[in-house]
């Protein structure tokens, strides 16, 4: 892969695994922009992000609206560090439509972090008040119960990052 080839960077990992921090580092590469789901959800749906069902509804709306724009950016030579969780086969299938639609390279960065480490980071994040959403341990457990690591049959170019 050429260093100048547009690439869609995807991130997979539990809540507080470090996905947003990782995306920030990826976006420091010239020609790469970060697109952050939490940023957009917090601004488009203020006060409407209280349950898993709310997240699914609002995220689905956002993905539908933003997909053509993301494909256009990739087609026009920009790389994207997509800070949307690639945590289920369904979410990864949507992400596949982006890089296939743009006919560009992709990397699925899998941040493999233990639940205990994620929960410790989550408590620190909540205490700092600097994140768009506060997530309880109970919410972490609910979201994590839906987490599915990528499998070889999904045919992604996976880059594994262990804690």
Tab-separated table of C-alpha atoms in Angstrom:
chain	number	residue	atom	x	y	z
A	1	UNK	CA	0.000	0.000	0.000
A	2	UNK	CA	1.261	3.438	-0.901
A	3	UNK	CA	1.586	5.912	1.955
A	4	UNK	CA	-0.570	8.289	-0.094
A	5	UNK	CA	-3.360	5.788	-0.758
A	6	UNK	CA	-6.578	6.776	1.002
A	7	UNK	CA	-7.352	4.365	3.816
A	8	UNK	CA	-10.384	3.904	6.026
A	9	UNK	CA	-9.157	3.140	9.547
A	10	UNK	CA	-11.732	1.338	11.690
A	11	UNK	CA	-11.529	0.689	15.431
A	12	UNK	CA	-12.902	-2.237	17.376
A	13	UNK	CA	-12.819	-2.403	21.163
A	14	UNK	CA	-15.001	-2.227	24.211
A	15	UNK	CA	-16.059	1.052	25.797
A	16	UNK	CA	-12.947	2.818	27.173
A	17	UNK	CA	-10.548	0.463	25.374
A	18	UNK	CA	-8.796	3.533	23.961
A	19	UNK	CA	-10.477	3.789	20.564
A	20	UNK	CA	-10.815	7.590	20.566
A	21	UNK	CA	-7.249	8.073	21.780
A	22	UNK	CA	-6.047	5.735	19.049
A	23	UNK	CA	-8.080	7.591	16.410
A	24	UNK	CA	-6.526	10.870	17.564
A	25	UNK	CA	-3.068	9.424	16.895
A	26	UNK	CA	-4.108	8.095	13.475
A	27	UNK	CA	-5.506	11.500	12.532
A	28	UNK	CA	-2.119	13.147	13.115
A	29	UNK	CA	-0.910	11.636	9.839
A	30	UNK	CA	-1.169	14.259	7.072
A	31	UNK	CA	-4.151	13.653	4.816
A	32	UNK	CA	-6.085	11.812	7.548
A	33	UNK	CA	-9.149	13.159	9.325
A	34	UNK	CA	-10.952	11.837	12.374
A	35	UNK	CA	-14.718	11.408	12.239
A	36	UNK	CA	-16.138	10.843	15.717
A	37	UNK	CA	-19.529	9.257	16.296
A	38	UNK	CA	-19.853	10.473	19.908
A	39	UNK	CA	-19.214	14.072	18.846
A	40	UNK	CA	-21.993	13.961	16.255
A	41	UNK	CA	-24.462	12.005	18.389
A	42	UNK	CA	-24.053	14.415	21.312
A	43	UNK	CA	-24.763	17.400	19.086
A	44	UNK	CA	-27.494	15.946	16.892
A	45	UNK	CA	-29.385	14.178	19.686
A	46	UNK	CA	-28.711	16.095	22.923
A	47	UNK	CA	-30.382	14.423	25.884
A	48	UNK	CA	-31.559	11.530	23.695
A	49	UNK	CA	-28.728	9.080	24.402
A	50	UNK	CA	-29.916	7.273	27.508
A	51	UNK	CA	-30.254	3.595	26.582
A	52	UNK	CA	-28.815	1.041	24.203
A	53	UNK	CA	-31.990	1.398	22.113
A	54	UNK	CA	-31.421	5.180	21.906
A	55	UNK	CA	-27.866	4.601	20.750
A	56	UNK	CA	-28.914	2.096	18.090
A	57	UNK	CA	-31.638	4.418	16.748
A	58	UNK	CA	-29.476	7.544	16.708
A	59	UNK	CA	-26.372	5.804	15.409
A	60	UNK	CA	-28.372	4.252	12.569
A	61	UNK	CA	-29.656	7.691	11.578
A	62	UNK	CA	-26.176	9.196	11.692
A	63	UNK	CA	-24.620	6.364	9.676
A	64	UNK	CA	-27.264	6.669	6.977
A	65	UNK	CA	-26.725	10.412	6.689
A	66	UNK	CA	-22.939	10.465	6.807
A	67	UNK	CA	-22.039	7.431	4.644
A	68	UNK	CA	-22.160	9.179	1.233
A	69	UNK	CA	-19.997	12.015	2.590
A	70	UNK	CA	-17.404	9.598	3.978
A	71	UNK	CA	-17.237	7.755	0.659
A	72	UNK	CA	-16.754	11.076	-1.165
A	73	UNK	CA	-13.896	12.048	1.171
A	74	UNK	CA	-12.163	8.715	0.599
A	75	UNK	CA	-12.684	8.904	-3.180
A	76	UNK	CA	-11.118	12.356	-3.132
A	77	UNK	CA	-7.914	11.109	-1.542
A	78	UNK	CA	-8.389	11.686	2.170
A	79	UNK	CA	-7.874	8.941	4.706
A	80	UNK	CA	-10.383	8.652	7.532
A	81	UNK	CA	-9.880	7.459	11.082
A	82	UNK	CA	-13.456	6.462	11.855
A	83	UNK	CA	-14.219	6.685	15.570
A	84	UNK	CA	-17.360	4.573	15.314
A	85	UNK	CA	-17.191	1.251	17.167
A	86	UNK	CA	-16.615	-1.690	14.822
A	87	UNK	CA	-17.860	-3.944	17.598
A	88	UNK	CA	-20.418	-6.174	15.896
A	89	UNK	CA	-20.621	-7.955	12.562
A	90	UNK	CA	-23.482	-5.617	11.596
A	91	UNK	CA	-21.493	-2.447	12.314
A	92	UNK	CA	-18.502	-3.848	10.454
A	93	UNK	CA	-20.748	-4.739	7.490
A	94	UNK	CA	-21.804	-1.071	7.295
A	95	UNK	CA	-18.162	0.002	7.446
A	96	UNK	CA	-17.339	-2.421	4.630
A	97	UNK	CA	-19.810	-0.538	2.405
A	98	UNK	CA	-17.718	2.593	2.947
A	99	UNK	CA	-14.326	1.300	1.843
A	100	UNK	CA	-15.836	-0.860	-0.887
A	101	UNK	CA	-17.920	2.082	-2.117
A	102	UNK	CA	-14.802	4.235	-2.225
A	103	UNK	CA	-12.634	1.417	-3.630
A	104	UNK	CA	-9.943	2.191	-1.064
A	105	UNK	CA	-7.782	0.388	1.468
A	106	UNK	CA	-8.878	-0.292	5.031
A	107	UNK	CA	-7.429	-1.333	8.382
A	108	UNK	CA	-9.503	-2.707	11.244
A	109	UNK	CA	-7.602	-1.872	14.424
A	110	UNK	CA	-8.723	-4.241	17.180
A	111	UNK	CA	-7.900	-2.921	20.656
A	112	UNK	CA	-7.976	-6.046	22.835
A	113	UNK	CA	-8.304	-4.733	26.399
A	114	UNK	CA	-9.692	-6.551	29.449
A	115	UNK	CA	-13.010	-5.583	30.993
A	116	UNK	CA	-11.229	-4.626	34.233
A	117	UNK	CA	-8.887	-2.234	32.437
A	118	UNK	CA	-11.759	-0.732	30.434
A	119	UNK	CA	-13.854	-0.180	33.556
A	120	UNK	CA	-10.928	1.499	35.339
A	121	UNK	CA	-10.414	3.811	32.344
A	122	UNK	CA	-14.163	4.422	32.167
A	123	UNK	CA	-14.287	5.572	35.784
A	124	UNK	CA	-11.395	7.967	35.124
A	125	UNK	CA	-13.082	9.242	31.961
A	126	UNK	CA	-16.381	9.780	33.786
A	127	UNK	CA	-14.627	11.612	36.622
A	128	UNK	CA	-12.819	13.933	34.200
A	129	UNK	CA	-16.107	15.084	32.640
A	130	UNK	CA	-14.326	15.559	29.314
A	131	UNK	CA	-16.219	12.929	27.315
A	132	UNK	CA	-19.563	13.536	25.629
A	133	UNK	CA	-21.221	10.680	27.525
A	134	UNK	CA	-21.040	9.263	31.031
A	135	UNK	CA	-21.240	5.474	31.068
A	136	UNK	CA	-21.938	3.461	34.217
A	137	UNK	CA	-20.461	0.030	34.951
A	138	UNK	CA	-23.923	-1.387	34.300
A	139	UNK	CA	-24.116	0.314	30.898
A	140	UNK	CA	-20.635	-0.997	30.132
A	141	UNK	CA	-21.847	-4.517	30.864
A	142	UNK	CA	-24.921	-4.096	28.642
A	143	UNK	CA	-22.903	-2.776	25.694
A	144	UNK	CA	-20.144	-5.336	26.204
A	145	UNK	CA	-22.664	-8.181	26.106
A	146	UNK	CA	-23.144	-7.268	22.416
A	147	UNK	CA	-19.417	-7.023	21.625
A	148	UNK	CA	-18.178	-9.515	19.005
A	149	UNK	CA	-14.466	-9.514	18.102
A	150	UNK	CA	-13.682	-9.674	14.385
A	151	UNK	CA	-13.317	-13.137	12.887
A	152	UNK	CA	-11.234	-14.278	9.901
A	153	UNK	CA	-14.359	-15.130	7.889
A	154	UNK	CA	-15.258	-11.413	7.848
A	155	UNK	CA	-12.141	-10.865	5.688
A	156	UNK	CA	-10.992	-7.574	7.199
A	157	UNK	CA	-7.375	-6.512	7.334
A	158	UNK	CA	-7.115	-6.693	11.129
A	159	UNK	CA	-4.321	-5.052	13.095
A	160	UNK	CA	-4.340	-6.402	16.651
A	161	UNK	CA	-3.350	-4.095	19.517
A	162	UNK	CA	-3.141	-5.794	22.921
A	163	UNK	CA	-3.102	-3.747	26.114
